[in-house]
Short mmCIF file of C-alpha atoms and ligand atoms in Angstrom, two decimals:
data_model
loop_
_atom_site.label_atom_id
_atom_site.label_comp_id
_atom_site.label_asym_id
_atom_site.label_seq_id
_atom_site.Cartn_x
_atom_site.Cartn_y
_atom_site.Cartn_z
CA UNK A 146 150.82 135.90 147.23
CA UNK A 147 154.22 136.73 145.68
CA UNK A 148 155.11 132.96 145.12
CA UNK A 149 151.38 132.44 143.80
CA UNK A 150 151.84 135.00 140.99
CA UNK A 151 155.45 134.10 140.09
CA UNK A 152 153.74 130.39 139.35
CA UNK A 153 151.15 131.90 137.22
CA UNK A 154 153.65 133.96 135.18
CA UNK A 155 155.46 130.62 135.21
CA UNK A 156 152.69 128.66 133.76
CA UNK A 157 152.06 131.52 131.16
CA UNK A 158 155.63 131.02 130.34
CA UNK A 159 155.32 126.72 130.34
CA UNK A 160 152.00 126.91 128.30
CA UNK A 161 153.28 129.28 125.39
CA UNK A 162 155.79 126.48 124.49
CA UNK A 163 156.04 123.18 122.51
CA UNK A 164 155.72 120.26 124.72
CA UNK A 165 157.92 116.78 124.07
CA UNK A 166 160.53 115.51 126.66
CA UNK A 167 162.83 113.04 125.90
CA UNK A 168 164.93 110.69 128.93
CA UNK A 169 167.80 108.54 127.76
CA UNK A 170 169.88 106.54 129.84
CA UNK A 171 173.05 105.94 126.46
CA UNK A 172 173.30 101.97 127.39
CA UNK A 173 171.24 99.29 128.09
CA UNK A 174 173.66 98.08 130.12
CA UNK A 175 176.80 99.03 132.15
CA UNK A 176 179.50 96.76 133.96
CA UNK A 177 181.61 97.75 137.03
CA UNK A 178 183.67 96.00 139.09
CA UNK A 179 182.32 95.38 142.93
CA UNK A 180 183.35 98.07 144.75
CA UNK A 181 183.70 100.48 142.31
CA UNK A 182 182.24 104.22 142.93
CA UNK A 183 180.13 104.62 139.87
CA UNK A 184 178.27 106.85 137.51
CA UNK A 185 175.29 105.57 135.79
CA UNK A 186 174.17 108.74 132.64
CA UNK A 187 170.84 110.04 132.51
CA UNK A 188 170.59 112.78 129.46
CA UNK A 189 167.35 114.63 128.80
CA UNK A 190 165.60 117.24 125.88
CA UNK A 191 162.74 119.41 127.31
CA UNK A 192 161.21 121.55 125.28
CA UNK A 193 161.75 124.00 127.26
CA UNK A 194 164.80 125.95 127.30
CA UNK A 195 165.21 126.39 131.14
CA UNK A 196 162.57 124.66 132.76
CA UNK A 197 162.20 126.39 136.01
CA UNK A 198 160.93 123.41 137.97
CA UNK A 199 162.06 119.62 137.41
CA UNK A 200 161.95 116.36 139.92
CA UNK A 201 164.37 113.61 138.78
CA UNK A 202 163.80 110.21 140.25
CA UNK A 203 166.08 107.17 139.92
CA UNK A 204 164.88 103.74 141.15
CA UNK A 205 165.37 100.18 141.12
CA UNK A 206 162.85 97.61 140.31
CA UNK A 207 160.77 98.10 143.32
CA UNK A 208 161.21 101.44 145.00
CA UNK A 209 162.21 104.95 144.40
CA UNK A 210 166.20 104.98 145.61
CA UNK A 211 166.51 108.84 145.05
CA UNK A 212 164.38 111.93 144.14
CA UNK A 213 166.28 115.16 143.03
CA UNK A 214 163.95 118.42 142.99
CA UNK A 215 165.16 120.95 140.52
CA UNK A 216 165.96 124.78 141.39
CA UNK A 217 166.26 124.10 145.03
CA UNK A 218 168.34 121.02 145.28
CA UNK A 219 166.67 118.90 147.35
CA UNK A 220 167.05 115.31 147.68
CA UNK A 221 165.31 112.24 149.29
CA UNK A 222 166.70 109.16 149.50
CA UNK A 223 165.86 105.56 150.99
CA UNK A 224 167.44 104.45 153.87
CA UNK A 225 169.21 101.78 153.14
CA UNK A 226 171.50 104.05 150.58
CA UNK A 227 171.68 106.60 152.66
CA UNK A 228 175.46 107.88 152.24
CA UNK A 229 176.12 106.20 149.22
CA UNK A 230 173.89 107.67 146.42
CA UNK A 231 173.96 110.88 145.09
CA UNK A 232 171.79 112.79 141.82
CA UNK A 233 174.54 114.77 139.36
CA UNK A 234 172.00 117.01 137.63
CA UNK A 235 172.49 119.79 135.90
CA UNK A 236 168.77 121.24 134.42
CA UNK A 237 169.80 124.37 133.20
CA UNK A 238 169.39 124.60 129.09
CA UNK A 239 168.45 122.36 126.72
CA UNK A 240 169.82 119.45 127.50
CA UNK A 241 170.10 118.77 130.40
CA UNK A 242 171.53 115.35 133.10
CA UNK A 243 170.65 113.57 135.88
CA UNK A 244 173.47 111.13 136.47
CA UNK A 245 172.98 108.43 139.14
CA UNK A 246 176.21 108.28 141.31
CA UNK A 247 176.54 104.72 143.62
CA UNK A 248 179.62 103.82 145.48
CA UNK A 249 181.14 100.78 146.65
CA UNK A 250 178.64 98.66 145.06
CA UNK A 251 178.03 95.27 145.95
CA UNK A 252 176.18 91.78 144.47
CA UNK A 253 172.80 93.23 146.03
CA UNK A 254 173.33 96.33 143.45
CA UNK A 255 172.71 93.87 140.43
CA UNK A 256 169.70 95.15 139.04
CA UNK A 257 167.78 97.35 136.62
CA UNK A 258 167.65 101.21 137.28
CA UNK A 259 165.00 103.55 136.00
CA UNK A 260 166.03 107.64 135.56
CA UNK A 261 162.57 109.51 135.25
CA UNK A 262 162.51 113.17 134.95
CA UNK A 263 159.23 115.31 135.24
CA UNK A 264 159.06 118.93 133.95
CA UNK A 265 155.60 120.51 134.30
CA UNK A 266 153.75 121.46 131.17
CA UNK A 267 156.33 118.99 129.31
CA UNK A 268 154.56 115.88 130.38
CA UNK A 269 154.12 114.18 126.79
CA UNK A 270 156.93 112.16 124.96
CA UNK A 271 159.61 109.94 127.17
CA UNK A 272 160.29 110.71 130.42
CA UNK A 273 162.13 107.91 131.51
CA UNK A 274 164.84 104.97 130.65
CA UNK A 275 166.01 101.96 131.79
CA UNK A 276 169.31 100.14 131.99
CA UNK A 277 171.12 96.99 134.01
CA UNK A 278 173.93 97.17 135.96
CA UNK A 279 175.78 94.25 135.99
CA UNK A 280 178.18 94.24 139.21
CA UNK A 281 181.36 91.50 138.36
CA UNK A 282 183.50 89.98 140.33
CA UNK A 283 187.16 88.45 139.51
CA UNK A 284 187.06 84.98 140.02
CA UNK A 285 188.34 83.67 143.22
CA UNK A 286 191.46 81.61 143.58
CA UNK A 287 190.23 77.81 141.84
CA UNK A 288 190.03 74.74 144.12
CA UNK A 289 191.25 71.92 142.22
CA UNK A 290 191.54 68.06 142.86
CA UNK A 291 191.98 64.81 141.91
CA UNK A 292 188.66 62.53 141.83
CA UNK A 293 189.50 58.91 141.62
CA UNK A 294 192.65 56.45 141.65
CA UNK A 295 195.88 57.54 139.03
CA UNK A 296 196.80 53.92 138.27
CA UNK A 297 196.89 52.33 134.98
CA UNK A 298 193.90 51.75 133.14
CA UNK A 299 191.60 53.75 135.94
CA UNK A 300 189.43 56.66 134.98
CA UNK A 301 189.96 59.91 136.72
CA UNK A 302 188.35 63.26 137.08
CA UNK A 303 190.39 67.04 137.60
CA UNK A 304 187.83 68.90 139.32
CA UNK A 305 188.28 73.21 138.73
CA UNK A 306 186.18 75.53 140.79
CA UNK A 307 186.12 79.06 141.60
CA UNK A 308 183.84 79.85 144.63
CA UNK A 309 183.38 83.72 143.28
CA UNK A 310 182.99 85.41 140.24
CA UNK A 311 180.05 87.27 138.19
CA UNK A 312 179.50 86.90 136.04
CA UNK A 313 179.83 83.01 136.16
CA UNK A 314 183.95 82.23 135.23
CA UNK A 315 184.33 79.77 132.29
CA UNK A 316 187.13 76.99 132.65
CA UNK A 317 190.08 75.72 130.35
CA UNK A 318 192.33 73.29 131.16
CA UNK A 319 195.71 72.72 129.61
CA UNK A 320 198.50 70.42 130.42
CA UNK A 321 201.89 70.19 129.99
CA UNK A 322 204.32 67.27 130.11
CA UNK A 323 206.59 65.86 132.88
CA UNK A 324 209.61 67.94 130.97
CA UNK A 325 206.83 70.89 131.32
CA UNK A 326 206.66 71.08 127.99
CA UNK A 327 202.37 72.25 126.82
CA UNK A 328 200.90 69.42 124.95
CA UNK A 329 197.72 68.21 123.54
CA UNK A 330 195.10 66.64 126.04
CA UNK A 331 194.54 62.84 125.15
CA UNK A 332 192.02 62.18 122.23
CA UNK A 333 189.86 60.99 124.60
CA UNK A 334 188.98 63.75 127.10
CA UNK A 335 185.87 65.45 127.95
CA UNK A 336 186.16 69.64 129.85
CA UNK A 337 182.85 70.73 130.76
CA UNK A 338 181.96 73.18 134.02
CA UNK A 339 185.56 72.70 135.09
CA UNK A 340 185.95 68.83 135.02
CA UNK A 341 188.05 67.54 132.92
CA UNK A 342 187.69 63.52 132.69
CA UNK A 343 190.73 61.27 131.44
CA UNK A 344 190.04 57.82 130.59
CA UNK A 345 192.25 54.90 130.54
CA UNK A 346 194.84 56.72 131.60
CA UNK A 347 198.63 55.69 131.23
CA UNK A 348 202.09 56.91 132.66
CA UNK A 349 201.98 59.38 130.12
CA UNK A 350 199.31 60.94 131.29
CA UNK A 351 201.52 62.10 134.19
CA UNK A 352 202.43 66.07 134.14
CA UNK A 353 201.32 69.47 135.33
CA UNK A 354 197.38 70.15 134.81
CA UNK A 355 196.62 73.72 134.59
CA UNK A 356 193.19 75.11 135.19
CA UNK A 357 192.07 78.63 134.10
CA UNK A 358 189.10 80.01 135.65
CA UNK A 359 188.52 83.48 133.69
CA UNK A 360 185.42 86.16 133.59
CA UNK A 361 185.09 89.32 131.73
CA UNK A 362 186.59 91.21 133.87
CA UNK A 363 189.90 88.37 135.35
CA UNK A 364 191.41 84.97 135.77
CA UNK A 365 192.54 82.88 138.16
CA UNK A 366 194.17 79.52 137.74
CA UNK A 367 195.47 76.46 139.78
CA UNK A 368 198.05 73.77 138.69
CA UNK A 369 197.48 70.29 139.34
CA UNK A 370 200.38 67.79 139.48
CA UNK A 371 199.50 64.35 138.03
CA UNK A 372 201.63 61.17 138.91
CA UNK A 373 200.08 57.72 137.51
CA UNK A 374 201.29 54.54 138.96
CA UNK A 375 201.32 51.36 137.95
CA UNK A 376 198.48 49.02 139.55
CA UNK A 377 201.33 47.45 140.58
CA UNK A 378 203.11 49.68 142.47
CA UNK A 379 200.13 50.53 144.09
CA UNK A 380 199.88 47.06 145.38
CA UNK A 381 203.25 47.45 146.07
CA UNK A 382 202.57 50.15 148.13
CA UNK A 383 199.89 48.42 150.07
CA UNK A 384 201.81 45.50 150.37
CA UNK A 385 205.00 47.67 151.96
CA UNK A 386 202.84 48.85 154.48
CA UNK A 387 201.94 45.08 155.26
CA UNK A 388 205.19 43.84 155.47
CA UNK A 389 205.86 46.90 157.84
CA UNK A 390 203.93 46.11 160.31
CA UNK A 391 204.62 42.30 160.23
CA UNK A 392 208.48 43.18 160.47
CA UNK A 393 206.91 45.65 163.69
CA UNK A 394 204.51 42.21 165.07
CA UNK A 395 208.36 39.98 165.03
CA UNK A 396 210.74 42.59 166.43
CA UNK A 397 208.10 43.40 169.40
CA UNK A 398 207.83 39.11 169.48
CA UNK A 399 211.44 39.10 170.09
CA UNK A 400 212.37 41.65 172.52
CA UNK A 401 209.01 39.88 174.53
CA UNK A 402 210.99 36.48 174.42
CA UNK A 403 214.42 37.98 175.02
CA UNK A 404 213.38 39.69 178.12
CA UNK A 405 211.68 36.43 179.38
CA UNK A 406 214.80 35.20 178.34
CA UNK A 407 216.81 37.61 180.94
CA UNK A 408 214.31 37.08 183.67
CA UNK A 409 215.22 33.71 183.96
CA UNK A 410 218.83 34.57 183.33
CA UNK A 411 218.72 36.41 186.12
CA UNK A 412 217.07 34.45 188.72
CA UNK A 413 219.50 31.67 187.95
CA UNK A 414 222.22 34.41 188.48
CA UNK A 415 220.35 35.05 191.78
CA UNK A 416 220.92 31.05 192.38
CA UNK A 417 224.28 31.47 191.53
CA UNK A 418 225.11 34.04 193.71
CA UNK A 419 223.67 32.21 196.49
CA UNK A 420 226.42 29.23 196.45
CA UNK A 421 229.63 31.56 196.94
CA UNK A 422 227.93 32.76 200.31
CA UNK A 423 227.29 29.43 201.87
CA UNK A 424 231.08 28.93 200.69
CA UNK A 425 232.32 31.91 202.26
CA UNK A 426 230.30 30.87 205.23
CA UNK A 427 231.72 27.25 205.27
CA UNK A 428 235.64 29.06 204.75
CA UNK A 429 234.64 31.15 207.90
CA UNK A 430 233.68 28.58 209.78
CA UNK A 431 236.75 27.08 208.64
CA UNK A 432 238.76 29.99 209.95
CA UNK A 433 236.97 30.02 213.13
CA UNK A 434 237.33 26.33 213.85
CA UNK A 435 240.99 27.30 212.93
CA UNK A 436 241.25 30.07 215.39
CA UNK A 437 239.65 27.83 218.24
CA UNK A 438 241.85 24.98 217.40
CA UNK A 439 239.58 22.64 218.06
CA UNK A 440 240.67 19.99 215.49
CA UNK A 441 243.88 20.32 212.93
CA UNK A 442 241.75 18.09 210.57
CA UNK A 443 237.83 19.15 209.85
CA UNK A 444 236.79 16.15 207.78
CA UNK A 445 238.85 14.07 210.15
CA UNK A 446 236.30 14.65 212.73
CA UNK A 447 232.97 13.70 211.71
CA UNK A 448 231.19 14.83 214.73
CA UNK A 449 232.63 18.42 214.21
CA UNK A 450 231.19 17.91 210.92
CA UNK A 451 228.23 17.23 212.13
CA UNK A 452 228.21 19.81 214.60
CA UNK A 453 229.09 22.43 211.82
CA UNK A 454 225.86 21.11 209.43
CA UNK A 455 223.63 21.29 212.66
CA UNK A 456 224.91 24.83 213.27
CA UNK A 457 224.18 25.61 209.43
CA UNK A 458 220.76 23.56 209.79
CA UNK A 459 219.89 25.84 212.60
CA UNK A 460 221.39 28.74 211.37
CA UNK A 461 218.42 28.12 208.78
CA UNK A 462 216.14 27.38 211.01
CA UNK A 463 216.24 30.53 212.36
CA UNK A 464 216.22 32.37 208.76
CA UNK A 465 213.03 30.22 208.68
CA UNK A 466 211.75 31.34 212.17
CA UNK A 467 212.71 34.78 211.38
CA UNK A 468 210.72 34.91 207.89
CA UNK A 469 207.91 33.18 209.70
CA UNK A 470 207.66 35.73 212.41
CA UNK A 471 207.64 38.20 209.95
CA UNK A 472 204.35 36.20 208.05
CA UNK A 473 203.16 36.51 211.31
CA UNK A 474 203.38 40.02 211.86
CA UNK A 475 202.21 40.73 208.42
CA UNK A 476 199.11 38.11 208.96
CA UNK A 477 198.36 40.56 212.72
CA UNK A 478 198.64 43.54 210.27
CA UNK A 479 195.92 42.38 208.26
CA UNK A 480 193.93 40.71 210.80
CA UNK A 481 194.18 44.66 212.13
CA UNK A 482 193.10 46.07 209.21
CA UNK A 483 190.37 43.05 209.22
CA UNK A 484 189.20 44.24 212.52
CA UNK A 485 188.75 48.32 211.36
CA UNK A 486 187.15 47.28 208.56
CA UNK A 487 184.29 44.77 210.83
CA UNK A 488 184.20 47.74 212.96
CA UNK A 489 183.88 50.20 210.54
CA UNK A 490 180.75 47.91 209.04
CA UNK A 491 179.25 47.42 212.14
CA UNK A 492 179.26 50.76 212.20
CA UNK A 493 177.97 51.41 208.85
CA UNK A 494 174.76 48.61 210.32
CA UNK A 495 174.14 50.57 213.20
CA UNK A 496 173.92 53.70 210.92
CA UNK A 497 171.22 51.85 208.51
CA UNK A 498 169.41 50.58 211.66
CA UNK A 499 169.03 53.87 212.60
CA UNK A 500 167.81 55.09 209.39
CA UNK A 501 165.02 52.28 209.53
CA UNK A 502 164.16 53.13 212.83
CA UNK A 503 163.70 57.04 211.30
CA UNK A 504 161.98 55.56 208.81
CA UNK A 505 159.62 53.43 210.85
CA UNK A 506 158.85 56.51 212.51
CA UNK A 507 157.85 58.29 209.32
CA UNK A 508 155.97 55.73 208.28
CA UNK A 509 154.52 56.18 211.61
CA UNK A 510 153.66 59.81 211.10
CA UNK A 511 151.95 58.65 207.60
CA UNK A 512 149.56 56.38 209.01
CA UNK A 513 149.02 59.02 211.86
CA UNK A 514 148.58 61.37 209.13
CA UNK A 515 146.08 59.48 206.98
CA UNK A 516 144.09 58.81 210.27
CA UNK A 517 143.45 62.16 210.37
CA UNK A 518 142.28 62.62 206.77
CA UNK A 519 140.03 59.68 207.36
CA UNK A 520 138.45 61.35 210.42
CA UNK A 521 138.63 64.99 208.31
CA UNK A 522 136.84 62.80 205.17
CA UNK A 523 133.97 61.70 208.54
CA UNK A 524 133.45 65.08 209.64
CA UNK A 525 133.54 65.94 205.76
CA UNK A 526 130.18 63.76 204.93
CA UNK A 527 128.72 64.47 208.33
CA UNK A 528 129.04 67.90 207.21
CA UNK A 529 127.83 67.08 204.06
CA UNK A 530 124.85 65.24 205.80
CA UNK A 531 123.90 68.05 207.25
CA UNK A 532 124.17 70.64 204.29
CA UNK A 533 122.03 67.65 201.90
CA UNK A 534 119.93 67.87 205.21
CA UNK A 535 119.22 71.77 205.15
CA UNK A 536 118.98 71.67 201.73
CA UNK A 537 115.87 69.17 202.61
CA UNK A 538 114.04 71.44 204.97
CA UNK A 539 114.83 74.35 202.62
CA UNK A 540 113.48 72.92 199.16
CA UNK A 541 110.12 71.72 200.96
CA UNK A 542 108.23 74.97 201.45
CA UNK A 543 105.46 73.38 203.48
CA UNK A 544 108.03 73.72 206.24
CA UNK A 545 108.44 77.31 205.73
CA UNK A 546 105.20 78.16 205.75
CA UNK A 547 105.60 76.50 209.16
CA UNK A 548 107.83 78.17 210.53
CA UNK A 549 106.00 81.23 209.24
CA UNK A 550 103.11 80.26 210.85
CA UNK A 551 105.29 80.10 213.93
CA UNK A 552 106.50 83.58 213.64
CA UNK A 553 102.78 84.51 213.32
CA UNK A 554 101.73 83.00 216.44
CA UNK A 555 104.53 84.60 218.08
CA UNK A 556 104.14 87.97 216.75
CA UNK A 557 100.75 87.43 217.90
CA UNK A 558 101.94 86.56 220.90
CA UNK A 559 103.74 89.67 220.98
CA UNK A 560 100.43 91.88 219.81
CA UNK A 561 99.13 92.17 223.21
CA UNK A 562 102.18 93.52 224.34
CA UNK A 563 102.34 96.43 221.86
CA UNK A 564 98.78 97.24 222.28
CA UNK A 565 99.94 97.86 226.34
CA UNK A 566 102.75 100.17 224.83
CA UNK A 567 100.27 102.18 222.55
CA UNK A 568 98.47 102.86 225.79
CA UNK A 569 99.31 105.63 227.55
C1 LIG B 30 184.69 105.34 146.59
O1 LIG B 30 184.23 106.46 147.34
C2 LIG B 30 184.52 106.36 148.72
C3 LIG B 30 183.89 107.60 149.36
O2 LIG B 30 182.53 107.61 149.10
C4 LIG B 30 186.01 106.35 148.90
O3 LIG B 30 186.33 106.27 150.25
C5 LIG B 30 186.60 105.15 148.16
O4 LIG B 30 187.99 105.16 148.26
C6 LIG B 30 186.17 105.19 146.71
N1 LIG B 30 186.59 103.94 146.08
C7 LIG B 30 187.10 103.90 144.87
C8 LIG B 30 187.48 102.57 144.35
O5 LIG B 30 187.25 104.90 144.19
C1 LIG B 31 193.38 51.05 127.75
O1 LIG B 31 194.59 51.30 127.11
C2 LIG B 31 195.33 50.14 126.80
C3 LIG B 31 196.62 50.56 126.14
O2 LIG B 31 197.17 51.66 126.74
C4 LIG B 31 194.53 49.22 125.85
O3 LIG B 31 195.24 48.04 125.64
C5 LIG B 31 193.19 48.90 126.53
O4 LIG B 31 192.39 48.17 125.67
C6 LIG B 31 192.50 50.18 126.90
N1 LIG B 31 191.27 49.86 127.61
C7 LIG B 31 190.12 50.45 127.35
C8 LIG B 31 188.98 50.00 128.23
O5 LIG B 31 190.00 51.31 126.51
C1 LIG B 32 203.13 73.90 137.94
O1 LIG B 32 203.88 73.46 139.10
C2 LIG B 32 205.12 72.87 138.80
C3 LIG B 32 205.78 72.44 140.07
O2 LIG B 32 204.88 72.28 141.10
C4 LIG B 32 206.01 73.83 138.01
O3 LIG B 32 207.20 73.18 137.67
C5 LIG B 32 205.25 74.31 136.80
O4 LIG B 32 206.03 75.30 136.14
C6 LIG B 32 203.94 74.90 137.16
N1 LIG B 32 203.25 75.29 135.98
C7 LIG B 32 202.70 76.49 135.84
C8 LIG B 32 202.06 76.79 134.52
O5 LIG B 32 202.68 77.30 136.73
#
């Protein structure tokens, strides 16, 4: 009742005075840096002096972000700026504000923002205003490379690119000179989104290639080192590597033949070595004969000499039976391991004959099995005989009507009966 009547004197007060708002938001638009904390102004007339009730609203193109309600202080905001938005409003007097406050803003807070304030009974002039916000960001670090060969007479391409910045970084190359001295680009040189093409290019258009990526609010830059070859040269370099590994193909040719080479060395080193023994043998046998005493002249006795090549010949022989006994025992070793393995087949056969005979007896079972179903699919249509049968007697009603007439003559039959039971 008391809030109804303080309304009314309220309206009184609204009513008696001259009507005309005005909302102005000072620019059109405003630039901050991405994660800045930032104000955007909202200034407003009302023609009245101290409005007692006023709702300021602030939203983007789409939906309301924040509503401010003026004396008590309230405010609603949207979710998804929850704890970042805030109203800075001060309604008292004449003119009065309704700043927007936003921190840490981001790309997605690149948009247009609407401040609207509402004053009851001062509904007619403006009561809003609109302005951008244009969220920047420093241009990132450029990539820059080198698009075709640098050899005489070639064209090439310096490529320049930021992967950030807003808005949208312009490039500028410049170059300087071996010495690093800044010089002119060649006449004939085209810079456009960060490319700069050289034609025709020479030795002197070796040097240092700067690129300058720059926005409002930064710049970044790279530096490109040129070095043009001769067409030459870079045959020669091609050609190096060639030679390199042709030098590679004839030193690995070489140590292959040398160690052939030392192979065979060898085994003739091995049929060297061979001829001192039987010498050392013979000089034994020398010494023995010379110990037994047996002759004071060796090659004066042929027979000894005989005896003595015998000796050797057998001495050989039995080398030769020795490394044939060993064949032999070698051969029994594998005729062994011959044997394990026959065994170890005939084992692996009597393992597959068994799974035949399991599988004979499955096979077995089957036919055993589809016997059955054969007998089942008998007794099936038998069955079904029957039922197509019944289904005879039951569709023919003459047959009913027999059987009905059967149960008549029987209950007549039975009449008789109950007419000895009614009597007493
Ligand atoms: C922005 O405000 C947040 C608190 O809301 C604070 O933590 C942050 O340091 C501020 N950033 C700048 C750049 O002032
Ligand atoms: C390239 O430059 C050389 C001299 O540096 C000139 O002789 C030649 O004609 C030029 N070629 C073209 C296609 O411009
Ligand atoms: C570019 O790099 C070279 C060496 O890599 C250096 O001598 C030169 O001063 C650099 N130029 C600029 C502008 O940084």
């Amino acid at each position: 009742m008391e809030r109804r009547t303080s309304t009314l004197a309220l309206l009184c007060v609204v009513w008696s005075a001259v009507a005309a708002i005005k909302v102005d938001i000072p620019k059109d638009q405003y630039e901050f840096a991405r994660g800045d904390n930032i104000t955007l102004p909202c200034t407003f007339q009302s023609a009245l002096s101290s409005p007692a009730l006023a709702v300021v609203t602030w939203s983007d193109e789409a939906n309301v972000i924040i509503t401010y309600y003026h004396p008590n202080g309230v405010t609603d905001i949207k979710p998804e700026y929850q704890g970042r938005v805030s109203v800075d409003a001060n309604v008292n007097g004449g003119t009065g504000k309704a700043d927007l406050k936003l921190s840490s803003i981001t790309m997605a807070d690149n948009k247009k923002y609407e401040c609207q304030v509402q004053i009851p009974r001062d509904n007619v002039g403006k009561d809003a205003d609109t302005a951008a916000l244009t969220v920047l960001v420093a241009p990132s670090k450029p990539i820059c490379k080198i698009e075709g060969t640098a050899s005489y007479g070639q064209n090439i391409s310096l490529i320049c690119y930021s992967e950030e910045g807003s808005p949208p970084p312009t490039y500028k190359w410049n170059s300087y000179d071996a010495q690093n001295n800044p010089r002119v680009l060649p006449p004939k040189t085209t810079a456009k989104e960060g490319t700069l093409s050289l034609y025709n290019i020479t030795k002197e258009t070796s040097g240092f290639y700067i690129c300058i990526s720059e926005n409002k609010i930064r710049s970044a830059s790279c530096n490109l080192t040129v070095t043009v070859l001769p067409p030459t040269m870079m045959n020669i370099g091609s050609t190096a590597a060639i030679i390199g590994a042709a030098i590679v193909a004839v030193i690995l040719l070489i140590v292959i033949i040398y160690c052939c080479c030392c192979r065979k060395k060898n085994d003739d080193k091995e049929n060297y070595a061979m001829a001192p023994v039987a010498d050392e043998e013979s000089v034994q046998n020398g010494e023995k004969s010379k110990h037994d005493d047996s002759s004071v002249n060796k090659a004066a006795n042929p027979r000894d000499d005989y005896e003595e090549r015998s000796e050797r010949n057998y001495d050989r022989q039995s080398d030769y039976d020795d490394r044939r006994s060993d064949y032999d025992d070698r051969r029994s070793d594998y005729n062994d391991r011959r044997k394990d393995y026959d065994d170890r087949r005939s084992d692996y056969d009597d393992r597959r004959s068994d799974y035949n005979d399991r599988r004979k007896d499955y096979d077995d079972r089957r036919s055993d099995y589809d016997d059955r179903r054969s007998d089942y699919n008998d007794r099936r249509s038998d069955y079904d005989d029957r039922r197509s049968d019944y289904d005879d007697r039951r569709s023919k009603p003459g047959d009913r009507n027999e059987r009905y007439d059967d149960e008549r003559r029987y209950n007549d039959r039975r009449g008789p009966r109950s007419d000895d039971r009614d009597r007493p």
